Amino acid sequence: MITLSSDFGSPYPAAMKGVVLERARTDVQLIDVSHEFSRGDVRSTAFWLREVLPYFPPAVHLVVVDPGVGTDRNALVIRAGEYALVGPDNGVLVPPARRLLETDRNDTLEYYVIDDADAASSTFHGRDVFAPAAADVHETGIDALEAVSSLTAINREEIVDLALPEATIDADRATGEVLVVDDFGNVITNVPGEFLEGRDRLRADGEEVPVGETFASVPAGQRLATVGSHGNVELDVNDGRGDEAFGLTVGDEVRLERD
């Protein structure tokens, strides 16, 4: 199985699929995760993949959100146990790789640079570098990356790391930030959901907000704080957009207080 994730929209992913199918000698199942990730947004893509990829069985995960395409950034494969992640060395692969191993320890991951010297294009490495590498990894086997001629093992100190920011919790106050806003307008923060335990109200940036377990805990159109499926605090609106109601966007600071 090879999954594909990118910020390409359409039709570019079709070219990557064509390359994989042409290069693979055995049948390969291709699964689209999403090609609608925010353009060039490495951090939000890393967050979503960290939440989604653990639900797949062992697979090769091809990820192309690559604002540095054509520069001297490396092309990378990370082996995370039974999984392999293929994509640019800009940090996007690291948080999901760690989650796949259910660990924050870098030393349990293995890193390989892809030889991209012969790439046909300097603007479409998804087709010319990453898709061929994903096919080769699939064909050779995730447990045998050393046998892939286009890969060279490197140390973790040589890669671009990315750690999603952590909130600061001080007694009854939490200071965090907006990690992502989903398509429904739900504002996903980096504040752990445990911060809401035992509370039916809190103050978000100084304004009182009810706490609910579901969107329907409040009437339609009303704001609320809840814990999302990812385990973080969300600032939402029942049948509305939380980003608009709270005036927040990705990267904004969020201050939560428990009375």
Short mmCIF file of N, CA and C in Angstrom, two decimals, residues 73-79 87-89 93-94 106-107 109-115 145-146 150-161:
data_model
loop_
_atom_site.label_atom_id
_atom_site.label_comp_id
_atom_site.label_asym_id
_atom_site.label_seq_id
_atom_site.Cartn_x
_atom_site.Cartn_y
_atom_site.Cartn_z
N ARG A 73 17.40 21.61 -0.53
CA ARG A 73 16.84 20.76 0.52
C ARG A 73 16.90 19.30 0.08
N ASN A 74 17.09 18.40 1.02
CA ASN A 74 17.19 16.99 0.69
C ASN A 74 15.82 16.37 0.42
N ALA A 75 15.83 15.27 -0.31
CA ALA A 75 14.67 14.39 -0.43
C ALA A 75 14.91 13.23 0.53
N LEU A 76 13.86 12.81 1.24
CA LEU A 76 14.07 11.98 2.42
C LEU A 76 13.13 10.78 2.46
N VAL A 77 13.64 9.68 3.02
CA VAL A 77 12.82 8.56 3.44
C VAL A 77 13.08 8.32 4.92
N ILE A 78 12.01 8.19 5.70
CA ILE A 78 12.14 7.84 7.11
C ILE A 78 11.50 6.48 7.32
N ARG A 79 12.24 5.58 7.95
CA ARG A 79 11.67 4.30 8.34
C ARG A 79 11.23 4.40 9.79
N GLY A 87 9.32 11.95 1.34
CA GLY A 87 8.95 13.33 1.06
C GLY A 87 10.13 14.26 1.25
N PRO A 88 9.88 15.57 1.22
CA PRO A 88 10.95 16.55 1.36
C PRO A 88 11.47 16.61 2.79
N ASP A 89 12.74 16.96 2.91
CA ASP A 89 13.37 17.11 4.22
C ASP A 89 13.13 18.54 4.72
N LEU A 93 7.65 15.19 7.60
CA LEU A 93 7.56 13.76 7.85
C LEU A 93 7.79 13.39 9.31
N VAL A 94 8.39 14.28 10.09
CA VAL A 94 8.89 13.89 11.40
C VAL A 94 7.79 13.67 12.44
N ASN A 106 13.77 10.45 18.72
CA ASN A 106 14.29 10.43 17.35
C ASN A 106 15.15 9.22 17.07
N ASP A 107 15.81 8.67 18.10
CA ASP A 107 16.80 7.63 17.84
C ASP A 107 16.16 6.30 17.47
N LEU A 109 14.00 6.20 14.94
CA LEU A 109 13.71 6.38 13.52
C LEU A 109 15.00 6.23 12.71
N GLU A 110 14.84 5.86 11.44
CA GLU A 110 15.99 5.73 10.55
C GLU A 110 15.78 6.61 9.33
N TYR A 111 16.85 7.27 8.88
CA TYR A 111 16.75 8.30 7.86
C TYR A 111 17.62 7.96 6.65
N TYR A 112 17.07 8.24 5.46
CA TYR A 112 17.78 7.99 4.21
C TYR A 112 17.55 9.16 3.26
N VAL A 113 18.63 9.60 2.60
CA VAL A 113 18.52 10.63 1.58
C VAL A 113 18.32 9.97 0.22
N ILE A 114 17.40 10.54 -0.57
CA ILE A 114 17.13 10.06 -1.91
C ILE A 114 18.05 10.79 -2.90
N ASP A 115 18.69 10.05 -3.78
CA ASP A 115 19.49 10.65 -4.83
C ASP A 115 18.55 11.26 -5.88
N LEU A 145 15.44 -1.20 3.25
CA LEU A 145 15.76 0.07 2.62
C LEU A 145 17.23 0.16 2.22
N GLU A 146 18.08 -0.56 2.96
CA GLU A 146 19.51 -0.55 2.65
C GLU A 146 19.78 -1.07 1.25
N SER A 150 19.08 3.99 -4.65
CA SER A 150 18.98 5.46 -4.67
C SER A 150 18.99 6.06 -3.27
N LEU A 151 19.06 5.24 -2.23
CA LEU A 151 19.00 5.73 -0.85
C LEU A 151 20.36 5.63 -0.17
N THR A 152 20.66 6.65 0.64
CA THR A 152 21.88 6.67 1.46
C THR A 152 21.50 7.00 2.88
N ALA A 153 21.89 6.15 3.82
CA ALA A 153 21.56 6.37 5.22
C ALA A 153 22.28 7.60 5.76
N ILE A 154 21.57 8.40 6.58
CA ILE A 154 22.17 9.56 7.23
C ILE A 154 21.79 9.56 8.70
N ASN A 155 22.42 10.43 9.48
CA ASN A 155 22.14 10.55 10.90
C ASN A 155 21.01 11.54 11.13
N ARG A 156 20.37 11.41 12.28
CA ARG A 156 19.23 12.28 12.58
C ARG A 156 19.65 13.75 12.66
N GLU A 157 20.91 14.01 13.02
CA GLU A 157 21.39 15.40 13.12
C GLU A 157 21.42 16.08 11.77
N GLU A 158 21.34 15.31 10.69
CA GLU A 158 21.44 15.87 9.35
C GLU A 158 20.08 16.23 8.75
N ILE A 159 18.99 15.91 9.44
CA ILE A 159 17.67 16.20 8.88
C ILE A 159 17.10 17.48 9.49
N VAL A 160 16.08 18.02 8.84
CA VAL A 160 15.33 19.15 9.39
C VAL A 160 14.29 18.61 10.35
N ASP A 161 14.38 18.99 11.61
CA ASP A 161 13.45 18.52 12.62
C ASP A 161 12.23 19.44 12.67
#
